Amino acid sequence: MRRILLAAALLAALLPLGTAAPSWAALNAAAPSWAARAEAAFAKLPLAPTPPMGWSSWNKFRCNITEDLIKQTADAMITSGMKDAGYVYVNIDDCWMAATRDANGDFQPDPVRFPGGIKALADYVHARGLKLGIYSSAGTKTCQGRPASLGHEQADARKFAEWEVDLLKYDNCNDAGVPAIERFTTMAEALAATGRPIVYSICEWGANKPWEWAGALGHYWRTTGDIADRWGSMVAIVDQQAGLEKFSGPNAWNDPDMLEVGNGGMTETEYRSHLSLWALLNAPLIAGNDVRTMSATTKDMLTNPEIIAIDQDWAGIQGHKISDNGDLEVWAKPLSGGGAAVVLFNRGPVGAEVATTAADLGLKAWTGYRVRDVWAGADTYTLGKVRASVPAHGSRMFVVKPGLPGKVPPAVAADVRTDTEGFVRGGQTFTATVRFSVDGLPPVRDAEVTLAVPEGWSVRATGRTRAPVVVPGRPFSAAFEVTVPETAGKGVFGLTAQVTAHGGRQLTGYGSVAIAQAPQGDQWLSDLDALTADVGFGTMGRDVNVSGKPIKIAGVAYAKGLAPHAASEVRYFLDRRCTRFTAEVGVDDGTNRRGSVTFQVLGDERRELAATGVIRGGEPAILIDVDVTDVLVLTLVTGIGPDNNNSDHSIWGSPRIVCAG
Ligand code: GLA
């Protein structure tokens, strides 16, 4: 009864009248109402009071999986400390099944790769205190073309229960035109009917707003297409989480997809951002690397107890973005103990200070706050400001709580700014100012500031670099004259401040300037070097598609064009010299009408200048024509559309920029 009441309450919260209920009724007028079926399916057990943690074979191994891999991974989960850290599900993703069903029409495992069968694997995993997850698709075939469960839901769920499986990831490929809610509800009912507690992971890619209905059926649901082991992909997924926080809670979590930490496609700094944000979003933490051979750094990242504690906080309140200043974002999450977790996120290509306050984090007014740096494992004390210098693509993650200073040192920050707009030329002399702020008590004594510049550049302090004492509200600034060598080539160059203070305390501040080619007259963007190009796969094609072939959209050839695989973000230095940008955008014909992408043109501070809806493979190009007067840096973004990033070969055809000569 309690469960039914809970279900009703959940449904009432998730399904405001006029959204999902009428469309279900319209789809299937003769059947019991969708609400009634979903309520019944919500015999869903409360198996995920906190976001599930485990491992999955997909991100690293794709179809190259065997029972030995699964067993070795289970062993490695134990020896590496992953299990003790909370990672308990060992999930076999796509490709475990034989190419055909057996004579009874039942699922059977691939006889070569899984000769011992799934039940034996479940026994192996269970004997080690772990749980086994399996995969199917709510379609006629899985995404890799294997047998799948549409029309076989009851039999397949019974098989999973018979094999003593503990989790089902249910995918969305080859849907035969059946609406998603119907397909995913049928499996929820089939799982419930088995009587076995099976966590139900709904992998619908966010295509039909699953956050509005999947909570009644499953324990977590994918909110987006597939992650790739790329910075651009990870950040594009983060962008799609904004606003979804209200749909998440115990036993019903938003899933921004499995972790790529340790797979090699991002830097350590980027992987820390990935994990910090996933923890802040209450994401299921499903590692996707080879845990048998992972480095100590990867293991330490994945098993960091403080990051995991934030993800698993029993209050179960998902974090959200509280400020967005171009490339600098602040994400915050209320914690059960009255504190807040915060991620200071720098998605840009240069180091910068990211700042917020205890009040903006939603904390009660108090004399001061303890600030725990969860990656560094160190505490400081602030009177209210929470800030840090964050390197490019980096994050700093803190837990902030009202508290007393005790014996911890004051919170401090070192910010590096220049009197340029971030761009310089060979031979130029500019001023870099390091501002050292103290945000807590006691005051800091004997602070000394130095600035390191790239090799061959010169730097000279133009004033004091030592301060006998620095107090809150009175930052100390040290100015440096920096000269760029005449011969300096293009690139982003770090300006790194070091502050040392009484007692040997050390602090780093990250600044940078870039040297870039300014456009002259009218040009094709593909003839210019991009400042940065983050793409979802491979490298960006210039005047050729991602496979190196001529560019074509819906039969129209483009001699000039940019071909970044979505999700992508490509930046060009315009130097405020240009007035107009035009391009014809679409999906490259090389995908054979597959793929779906979106396009967005951003000015400075990520101001949106133009955006398209979803454009699918085979559809004619759309003309983008925007005024770019006074834009310093132009950012071209492509998104992955409503499904995954397969075949998302986005094209900016004839990308023309009109600039001063
Ligand atoms: C889809 C899913 C992925 C993975 C693959 C397997 O793309 O979104 O997470 O399961 O299928 O084929």
XYZ file of C-alpha atoms and ligand atoms in Angstrom:
673
model
C 0.000 0.000 0.000
C 2.774 2.345 0.982
C 4.443 1.619 -2.304
C 1.283 2.433 -4.196
C 0.893 5.696 -2.340
C 4.499 6.490 -3.073
C 3.921 5.632 -6.691
C 0.887 7.858 -6.837
C 2.816 10.700 -5.250
C 5.697 10.187 -7.599
C 3.419 10.061 -10.582
C 1.629 13.174 -9.466
C 4.967 14.918 -9.189
C 6.280 13.621 -12.467
C 3.204 13.792 -14.585
C 1.393 17.067 -14.456
C -1.935 16.477 -16.180
C -1.789 17.219 -19.848
C 1.697 15.861 -20.459
C 2.400 12.149 -20.708
C -1.002 10.780 -19.646
C -3.106 11.984 -22.595
C -0.532 10.982 -25.172
C -0.437 7.460 -23.731
C -4.211 7.281 -23.821
C -4.245 8.483 -27.374
C -1.692 5.895 -28.367
C -3.489 2.958 -26.869
C -7.073 3.811 -26.061
C -8.167 0.217 -25.351
C -5.440 -0.534 -22.817
C -5.525 0.424 -19.141
C -4.373 3.978 -18.650
C -0.651 4.605 -18.745
C -0.807 5.934 -15.233
C -2.363 2.673 -14.026
C 0.204 0.571 -15.832
C 3.097 2.677 -14.641
C 1.754 2.511 -11.104
C 1.625 -1.239 -11.317
C 5.106 -1.342 -12.761
C 6.163 0.664 -9.774
C 6.322 -2.545 -7.952
C 9.758 -1.246 -8.862
C 11.721 -1.874 -5.715
C 13.697 0.851 -3.963
C 16.997 -0.662 -5.092
C 18.851 2.571 -5.748
C 18.410 4.868 -2.756
C 21.699 6.428 -3.836
C 23.031 6.468 -7.423
C 24.193 2.958 -8.403
C 27.939 2.433 -8.688
C 29.752 -0.155 -10.719
C 31.509 -0.866 -13.990
C 30.362 -1.540 -17.547
C 32.139 -3.175 -20.444
C 30.958 -0.783 -23.159
C 33.122 2.342 -23.083
C 36.422 0.501 -23.199
C 35.679 -2.897 -24.707
C 32.698 -2.391 -27.022
C 31.841 -5.867 -28.439
C 35.211 -7.303 -27.535
C 33.979 -8.984 -24.342
C 34.305 -12.481 -22.882
C 33.420 -14.207 -19.647
C 37.108 -14.105 -18.711
C 37.099 -10.341 -19.034
C 34.069 -10.129 -16.767
C 35.625 -12.449 -14.186
C 38.987 -10.690 -14.269
C 37.216 -7.369 -13.916
C 35.261 -8.631 -10.919
C 38.536 -9.752 -9.340
C 40.184 -6.426 -10.128
C 37.247 -4.532 -8.619
C 38.174 -6.189 -5.359
C 41.971 -5.997 -5.479
C 41.948 -2.385 -6.674
C 39.657 -1.233 -3.878
C 36.844 -0.297 -6.280
C 34.408 -2.579 -4.469
C 35.311 -1.147 -1.090
C 34.827 2.318 -2.534
C 31.252 1.334 -3.457
C 31.456 0.079 -7.053
C 29.430 -3.140 -6.895
C 27.671 -3.665 -10.240
C 29.636 -5.490 -12.927
C 27.650 -4.778 -16.069
C 27.931 -6.697 -19.320
C 26.841 -4.321 -22.073
C 25.915 -5.131 -25.674
C 27.205 -8.209 -27.561
C 26.985 -10.896 -24.872
C 24.195 -12.730 -26.690
C 24.412 -15.287 -29.462
C 23.395 -14.184 -32.940
C 20.118 -16.109 -32.620
C 17.688 -17.145 -29.899
C 17.512 -20.842 -28.929
C 14.900 -23.363 -30.094
C 12.472 -22.123 -27.409
C 12.914 -18.551 -28.539
C 14.966 -17.754 -25.456
C 17.997 -15.541 -25.175
C 21.280 -17.456 -25.153
C 24.786 -16.189 -24.565
C 27.408 -16.156 -27.320
C 28.746 -19.734 -27.104
C 32.320 -18.739 -27.903
C 32.631 -15.673 -25.731
C 30.464 -16.849 -22.824
C 30.720 -20.665 -22.909
C 29.989 -21.002 -19.186
C 26.734 -19.052 -19.484
C 25.433 -16.063 -17.593
C 24.245 -17.913 -14.476
C 27.793 -19.133 -13.819
C 29.066 -15.586 -14.215
C 26.420 -14.329 -11.801
C 27.543 -16.967 -9.303
C 31.170 -15.921 -9.758
C 30.373 -12.267 -9.239
C 28.009 -12.923 -6.313
C 30.598 -15.072 -4.554
C 32.737 -11.949 -4.444
C 30.025 -9.756 -2.989
C 29.426 -8.010 -6.311
C 26.328 -7.835 -8.506
C 25.855 -8.675 -12.157
C 24.297 -6.366 -14.721
C 23.147 -7.310 -18.203
C 21.973 -5.516 -21.331
C 19.229 -5.675 -23.909
C 17.405 -3.249 -26.165
C 13.744 -2.261 -26.311
C 13.902 -3.060 -29.980
C 13.953 -5.814 -32.536
C 17.760 -5.892 -32.318
C 20.373 -4.321 -30.048
C 22.430 -1.385 -31.232
C 25.041 -3.889 -32.425
C 22.498 -5.972 -34.305
C 22.083 -8.821 -31.785
C 18.737 -10.276 -30.686
C 16.831 -7.868 -28.431
C 13.719 -7.886 -26.273
C 10.872 -6.100 -28.045
C 8.059 -8.659 -28.068
C 10.050 -10.986 -25.797
C 9.898 -8.923 -22.615
C 8.344 -11.517 -20.290
C 10.522 -14.399 -21.455
C 13.680 -12.307 -21.368
C 12.969 -10.853 -17.936
C 12.312 -14.390 -16.677
C 15.678 -15.484 -18.128
C 17.472 -12.611 -16.427
C 15.826 -13.539 -13.120
C 16.628 -17.232 -13.611
C 20.270 -16.280 -14.242
C 20.131 -14.175 -11.042
C 21.007 -10.973 -12.772
C 20.832 -7.839 -10.588
C 20.574 -5.022 -13.127
C 19.235 -4.567 -16.639
C 20.390 -1.773 -18.920
C 17.643 -1.488 -21.503
C 18.635 0.329 -24.696
C 16.631 2.068 -27.400
C 17.857 0.811 -30.793
C 15.603 -0.648 -33.509
C 12.328 0.423 -31.883
C 10.051 -0.801 -34.719
C 8.142 2.448 -34.400
C 6.665 1.559 -30.999
C 6.556 4.571 -28.645
C 9.305 4.612 -26.042
C 7.026 4.814 -22.992
C 5.209 1.701 -24.112
C 8.399 -0.259 -24.790
C 10.039 0.711 -21.505
C 6.838 0.176 -19.486
C 6.406 -3.337 -20.843
C 9.870 -4.307 -19.639
C 9.280 -2.639 -16.250
C 6.172 -4.804 -15.854
C 8.045 -7.912 -16.962
C 10.860 -7.280 -14.492
C 8.394 -6.622 -11.676
C 6.580 -9.859 -12.533
C 9.733 -11.922 -11.998
C 9.770 -10.992 -8.319
C 13.552 -10.657 -8.420
C 15.024 -7.322 -7.366
C 16.564 -6.058 -10.606
C 17.778 -2.491 -10.997
C 16.266 -1.104 -14.187
C 18.526 1.259 -16.133
C 16.593 2.994 -18.898
C 18.847 3.889 -21.824
C 16.528 5.968 -23.974
C 19.127 8.694 -24.701
C 16.884 11.515 -23.512
C 14.949 11.335 -26.788
C 11.419 11.506 -25.300
C 12.104 13.475 -22.126
C 12.452 10.308 -20.028
C 12.923 12.456 -16.926
C 9.176 13.092 -17.132
C 8.144 9.415 -17.078
C 11.031 7.030 -16.522
C 11.134 7.597 -12.763
C 7.901 5.688 -12.417
C 9.471 2.697 -14.159
C 13.181 2.499 -13.560
C 15.953 3.471 -11.199
C 17.856 5.713 -13.574
C 17.626 6.916 -17.135
C 20.041 8.245 -19.676
C 19.470 11.920 -20.411
C 21.568 12.144 -23.590
C 23.210 10.279 -26.434
C 26.410 8.346 -25.865
C 29.444 9.801 -24.188
C 32.749 9.607 -26.054
C 36.163 9.725 -24.441
C 36.536 13.353 -25.479
C 36.438 16.653 -23.682
C 33.904 18.038 -26.196
C 31.560 15.115 -25.684
C 31.718 15.270 -21.899
C 31.054 19.018 -21.812
C 28.187 18.741 -24.308
C 26.568 16.214 -21.956
C 27.048 18.521 -18.971
C 25.258 21.277 -20.893
C 22.285 19.008 -21.400
C 21.892 18.385 -17.659
C 20.968 21.966 -16.790
C 17.329 22.087 -15.687
C 16.931 18.311 -15.201
C 17.836 18.381 -11.505
C 14.236 18.579 -10.358
C 13.436 15.171 -11.855
C 16.118 13.275 -9.946
C 15.982 11.741 -6.491
C 16.341 8.471 -4.596
C 15.543 5.436 -6.789
C 15.105 7.669 -9.828
C 18.298 9.270 -11.083
C 19.273 11.215 -14.163
C 22.091 9.345 -15.925
C 24.524 11.477 -17.943
C 26.154 8.195 -19.149
C 29.027 6.042 -17.993
C 32.435 7.332 -16.978
C 35.328 7.594 -19.402
C 37.884 8.200 -16.634
C 41.058 6.245 -17.402
C 40.337 5.551 -21.076
C 43.015 7.946 -22.299
C 41.102 10.445 -24.442
C 41.119 13.262 -21.908
C 43.795 14.774 -19.705
C 43.942 14.104 -15.995
C 42.627 17.641 -15.406
C 39.686 16.920 -17.716
C 38.919 13.593 -16.060
C 38.824 15.318 -12.683
C 36.260 17.731 -14.122
C 34.298 14.778 -15.504
C 34.183 13.026 -12.118
C 33.562 16.211 -10.128
C 30.572 17.089 -12.293
C 29.184 13.543 -12.335
C 29.320 13.465 -8.524
C 27.651 16.859 -8.322
C 24.902 15.640 -10.697
C 24.202 12.534 -8.561
C 25.079 10.461 -11.608
C 25.250 6.694 -11.371
C 29.018 6.157 -11.212
C 29.613 3.382 -13.709
C 33.319 3.146 -14.473
C 34.046 2.422 -18.135
C 37.774 1.710 -18.137
C 39.945 -1.387 -17.886
C 40.100 -1.761 -14.111
C 42.536 -4.683 -14.458
C 45.314 -2.439 -15.734
C 44.344 1.049 -14.570
C 47.043 3.428 -13.367
C 47.334 4.480 -9.748
C 46.147 7.948 -10.772
C 42.979 6.581 -12.371
C 42.309 4.334 -9.391
C 42.825 7.166 -6.938
C 40.479 9.380 -8.914
C 37.723 6.775 -9.201
C 37.959 5.725 -5.571
C 38.341 9.197 -4.040
C 36.091 8.769 -0.991
C 35.128 12.415 -0.742
C 33.992 12.651 -4.357
C 31.995 9.440 -3.915
C 30.458 10.727 -0.688
C 29.138 13.771 -2.554
C 27.611 11.599 -5.269
C 26.118 9.257 -2.675
C 24.930 11.896 -0.193
C 21.785 10.478 1.341
C 19.760 13.654 0.826
C 19.836 12.713 -2.861
C 19.462 16.258 -4.130
C 21.029 16.679 -7.540
C 23.301 19.686 -8.048
C 22.669 22.326 -10.651
C 24.321 25.241 -12.367
C 24.045 28.398 -10.278
C 26.074 30.741 -12.454
C 27.402 30.841 -15.956
C 29.777 33.512 -17.060
C 30.860 32.405 -20.491
C 33.459 29.730 -19.947
C 33.323 29.962 -16.170
C 30.544 28.070 -14.432
C 29.581 27.368 -10.847
C 27.620 24.202 -10.051
C 26.292 23.584 -6.547
C 24.540 20.785 -4.675
C 22.948 20.943 -1.223
C 24.252 18.260 1.130
C 22.438 16.422 3.882
C 24.624 17.889 6.631
C 23.602 21.479 5.906
C 26.592 22.161 3.677
C 26.937 22.432 -0.071
C 29.221 20.864 -2.635
C 30.452 23.222 -5.319
C 32.306 22.742 -8.578
C 34.142 25.790 -9.916
C 34.345 24.801 -13.569
C 36.504 26.420 -16.231
C 35.456 25.015 -19.599
C 37.571 27.528 -21.486
C 41.006 27.138 -23.046
C 42.778 29.487 -20.599
C 43.208 29.489 -16.827
C 40.961 31.867 -14.870
C 39.519 32.569 -11.441
C 36.034 31.199 -10.784
C 34.185 32.624 -7.829
C 30.983 32.340 -5.825
C 29.830 32.989 -2.280
C 28.407 30.948 0.570
C 25.125 32.841 0.148
C 24.928 31.914 -3.552
C 25.531 28.310 -2.583
C 22.352 28.546 -0.512
C 24.120 28.342 2.850
C 22.697 30.054 5.895
C 24.232 33.364 6.952
C 26.995 32.591 9.412
C 30.195 34.162 10.651
C 32.302 31.914 8.484
C 32.505 28.640 6.599
C 34.797 25.665 6.421
C 35.915 24.943 2.872
C 37.053 21.398 2.148
C 39.011 20.986 -1.083
C 37.906 17.452 -1.883
C 40.621 16.644 -4.434
C 43.428 18.142 -2.357
C 42.027 16.834 0.927
C 42.691 20.167 2.640
C 40.542 22.548 4.710
C 40.464 26.324 4.769
C 38.220 28.909 6.381
C 36.357 31.678 4.562
C 34.209 34.579 5.692
C 31.978 34.022 2.663
C 33.849 34.136 -0.644
C 34.536 30.818 -2.338
C 36.945 31.139 -5.228
C 39.937 29.583 -6.875
C 42.159 29.926 -9.874
C 41.164 27.080 -12.171
C 43.314 25.847 -15.056
C 41.888 25.430 -18.558
C 39.330 22.560 -18.653
C 39.765 22.193 -14.901
C 37.514 22.123 -11.876
C 37.982 22.770 -8.221
C 35.523 20.967 -6.001
C 34.769 22.066 -2.461
C 32.401 21.143 0.315
C 31.421 24.335 2.112
C 29.734 24.309 5.549
C 28.947 26.956 8.138
C 31.621 26.558 10.793
C 34.328 27.922 12.983
C 37.890 28.548 11.892
C 39.483 26.090 14.320
C 43.078 25.568 13.344
C 42.652 25.612 9.585
C 44.335 28.272 7.441
C 42.303 30.995 5.737
C 40.943 30.466 2.225
C 43.181 32.189 -0.310
C 43.152 32.709 -4.070
C 45.661 33.896 -6.659
C 44.270 35.415 -9.819
C 46.357 36.317 -12.884
C 45.046 39.007 -15.233
C 46.562 40.958 -18.076
C 45.823 44.324 -19.643
C 45.206 42.502 -22.933
C 41.981 40.820 -23.981
C 43.803 37.540 -23.770
C 45.554 37.873 -27.141
C 49.024 39.284 -27.808
C 51.466 39.660 -30.748
C 55.151 38.857 -31.105
C 57.207 41.730 -29.693
C 54.364 43.084 -27.534
C 54.906 44.172 -23.946
C 51.948 43.890 -21.596
C 51.187 43.997 -17.910
C 50.188 40.930 -15.918
C 48.797 41.487 -12.461
C 48.692 38.806 -9.826
C 46.055 39.465 -7.210
C 46.436 37.508 -4.013
C 43.250 37.494 -1.927
C 42.697 36.232 1.564
C 39.068 35.330 2.216
C 39.264 34.116 5.818
C 41.068 34.505 9.069
C 43.714 34.823 10.338
C 45.514 37.293 8.006
C 48.348 35.871 5.905
C 51.857 37.066 6.681
C 54.940 37.328 4.481
C 53.311 36.685 1.116
C 55.630 36.654 -1.856
C 54.442 36.529 -5.452
C 56.364 35.298 -8.496
C 55.209 34.925 -12.089
C 56.538 32.265 -14.446
C 56.314 32.965 -18.201
C 57.036 30.725 -21.210
C 60.641 30.116 -22.143
C 62.151 32.977 -24.128
C 59.637 35.535 -22.784
C 60.852 38.151 -20.318
C 59.189 39.171 -17.075
C 60.028 41.998 -14.657
C 58.205 43.065 -11.517
C 57.236 46.715 -11.749
C 56.436 47.155 -8.058
C 56.310 45.287 -4.791
C 56.094 41.504 -4.894
C 56.078 40.971 -1.105
C 53.377 41.871 1.354
C 54.020 41.719 5.097
C 50.363 41.003 5.810
C 47.231 40.435 3.685
C 43.763 40.673 5.241
C 40.274 39.864 3.889
C 38.893 42.547 1.597
C 42.343 44.014 0.936
C 43.954 41.846 -1.742
C 47.591 42.330 -2.561
C 48.411 42.954 -6.220
C 51.817 42.534 -7.793
C 52.348 43.840 -11.328
C 54.732 42.372 -13.882
C 55.817 43.636 -17.270
C 55.922 40.744 -19.716
C 57.500 40.910 -23.170
C 56.682 38.420 -25.895
C 59.625 37.549 -28.175
C 59.306 38.894 -31.755
C 59.518 35.376 -33.105
C 56.832 33.811 -30.884
C 54.570 31.465 -32.829
C 50.860 30.808 -32.445
C 49.518 29.106 -29.338
C 48.169 29.521 -25.830
C 50.857 30.464 -23.324
C 50.588 29.991 -19.585
C 51.403 32.718 -17.047
C 51.666 30.917 -13.760
C 51.746 32.751 -10.457
C 53.174 31.222 -7.304
C 52.421 32.698 -3.936
C 54.393 31.552 -0.926
C 53.536 32.719 2.547
C 54.447 32.333 6.160
C 54.712 28.741 7.239
C 55.593 27.571 3.724
C 52.045 27.788 2.382
C 52.007 27.676 -1.424
C 49.383 28.578 -3.955
C 49.264 28.563 -7.750
C 47.345 30.975 -9.978
C 46.668 30.138 -13.619
C 46.603 32.802 -16.313
C 47.423 32.779 -19.979
C 47.555 34.734 -23.202
C 47.200 33.479 -26.751
C 48.912 34.392 -29.975
C 46.622 33.913 -32.946
C 46.395 34.926 -36.563
C 43.875 37.729 -37.116
C 41.711 37.393 -40.247
C 42.374 39.795 -43.136
C 39.593 40.806 -45.516
C 37.083 38.179 -46.578
C 38.184 34.643 -45.838
C 37.059 31.080 -45.607
C 37.265 29.972 -41.992
C 38.698 26.701 -43.225
C 41.756 28.652 -44.423
C 42.373 29.934 -40.880
C 43.786 27.937 -37.989
C 41.211 27.463 -35.245
C 42.204 28.572 -31.767
C 40.853 25.329 -30.378
C 38.881 22.514 -31.961
C 37.221 20.006 -29.643
C 35.439 17.374 -31.667
C 33.443 14.258 -30.826
C 35.561 11.888 -32.898
C 38.783 11.977 -34.948
C 40.041 15.366 -36.087
C 38.136 18.178 -37.789
C 38.150 17.988 -41.579
C 39.127 21.219 -43.392
C 37.644 21.301 -46.917
C 37.150 17.525 -46.632
C 34.749 15.461 -44.546
C 35.757 13.438 -41.471
C 36.810 10.576 -43.774
C 38.979 12.848 -45.936
C 36.497 12.797 -48.850
C 34.837 15.799 -50.593
C 32.080 17.493 -48.571
C 28.472 17.206 -49.727
C 25.179 18.092 -48.063
C 22.005 16.723 -49.715
C 23.828 16.337 -53.009
C 25.391 19.824 -52.957
C 29.202 19.821 -53.020
C 31.195 22.268 -50.905
C 34.786 22.965 -51.904
C 35.270 24.877 -48.655
C 33.996 23.646 -45.331
C 34.638 22.600 -41.773
C 33.842 19.015 -40.832
C 33.950 18.488 -37.058
C 32.293 15.337 -35.741
C 29.590 16.355 -33.232
C 29.604 17.140 -30.391
C 32.078 19.855 -31.274
C 33.204 23.278 -30.290
C 35.607 25.171 -32.545
C 36.882 28.680 -31.826
C 38.293 31.334 -34.156
C 40.030 34.580 -33.273
C 38.236 37.394 -35.115
C 40.014 40.226 -33.285
C 36.865 42.395 -33.545
C 37.792 42.903 -37.201
C 34.859 41.146 -38.820
C 31.216 41.982 -39.480
C 29.557 38.915 -40.918
C 29.705 35.132 -40.818
C 27.815 32.927 -43.238
C 27.729 29.171 -43.663
C 25.454 26.482 -45.048
C 25.113 23.826 -42.388
C 23.979 20.217 -42.411
C 25.067 16.582 -42.174
C 27.634 15.200 -44.627
C 26.214 12.847 -47.270
C 28.891 10.288 -46.330
C 26.586 9.117 -43.527
C 23.990 7.777 -45.991
C 21.201 9.887 -44.511
C 22.038 8.903 -40.955
C 22.973 11.276 -38.138
C 21.234 14.292 -36.620
C 22.957 17.424 -35.413
C 22.316 20.966 -34.189
C 24.357 24.084 -34.924
C 24.992 27.098 -32.767
C 27.083 30.209 -33.320
C 28.327 31.952 -30.175
C 29.986 35.327 -29.667
C 32.002 36.393 -26.644
C 30.813 35.153 -23.231
C 29.024 32.398 -25.174
C 26.340 34.820 -26.332
C 24.129 32.962 -28.817
C 24.163 34.630 -32.235
C 22.396 31.883 -34.184
C 21.079 28.376 -33.646
C 19.386 25.767 -35.796
C 17.004 23.031 -34.747
C 17.901 19.413 -35.445
C 19.156 18.774 -38.991
C 19.179 15.151 -40.121
C 21.323 13.302 -42.624
C 20.026 13.835 -46.163
C 18.198 17.072 -45.334
C 19.141 20.188 -47.294
C 21.603 22.644 -45.760
C 20.355 25.598 -43.732
C 21.894 29.020 -44.280
C 23.327 30.742 -41.250
C 23.977 34.466 -41.682
C 25.009 36.402 -38.581
C 26.341 39.787 -37.630
C 29.653 39.282 -35.819
C 30.562 42.940 -35.361
C 32.823 43.373 -32.347
C 33.239 39.659 -31.706
C 36.691 38.834 -30.377
C 36.345 35.048 -30.483
C 33.738 33.238 -32.562
C 32.660 29.814 -31.284
C 31.022 27.276 -33.593
C 29.184 24.536 -31.731
C 27.551 21.383 -33.065
C 25.380 19.159 -30.886
C 24.459 15.511 -31.273
C 20.718 15.928 -31.793
C 18.148 13.801 -29.986
C 19.886 10.416 -30.255
C 23.490 9.298 -29.850
C 26.463 10.721 -31.743
C 26.619 7.962 -34.359
C 27.035 9.432 -37.867
C 26.843 12.986 -36.537
C 29.123 14.346 -39.260
C 28.312 18.014 -38.944
C 29.387 20.365 -41.739
C 29.806 24.119 -41.857
C 29.705 24.463 -45.656
C 31.294 27.568 -47.264
C 32.131 29.110 -43.861
C 32.773 32.724 -44.906
C 33.910 35.556 -42.721
C 33.796 39.208 -43.836
C 36.536 41.223 -42.128
C 38.491 44.466 -42.414
C 41.344 44.188 -44.924
C 23.865 2.470 -27.287
C 23.970 2.870 -25.815
C 25.395 2.672 -25.346
C 25.806 1.224 -25.530
C 25.619 0.815 -26.976
C 25.808 -0.660 -27.180
O 24.602 3.304 -28.110
O 23.558 4.190 -25.652
O 25.527 3.061 -23.993
O 25.045 0.407 -24.681
O 24.324 1.136 -27.452
O 25.575 -1.043 -28.492
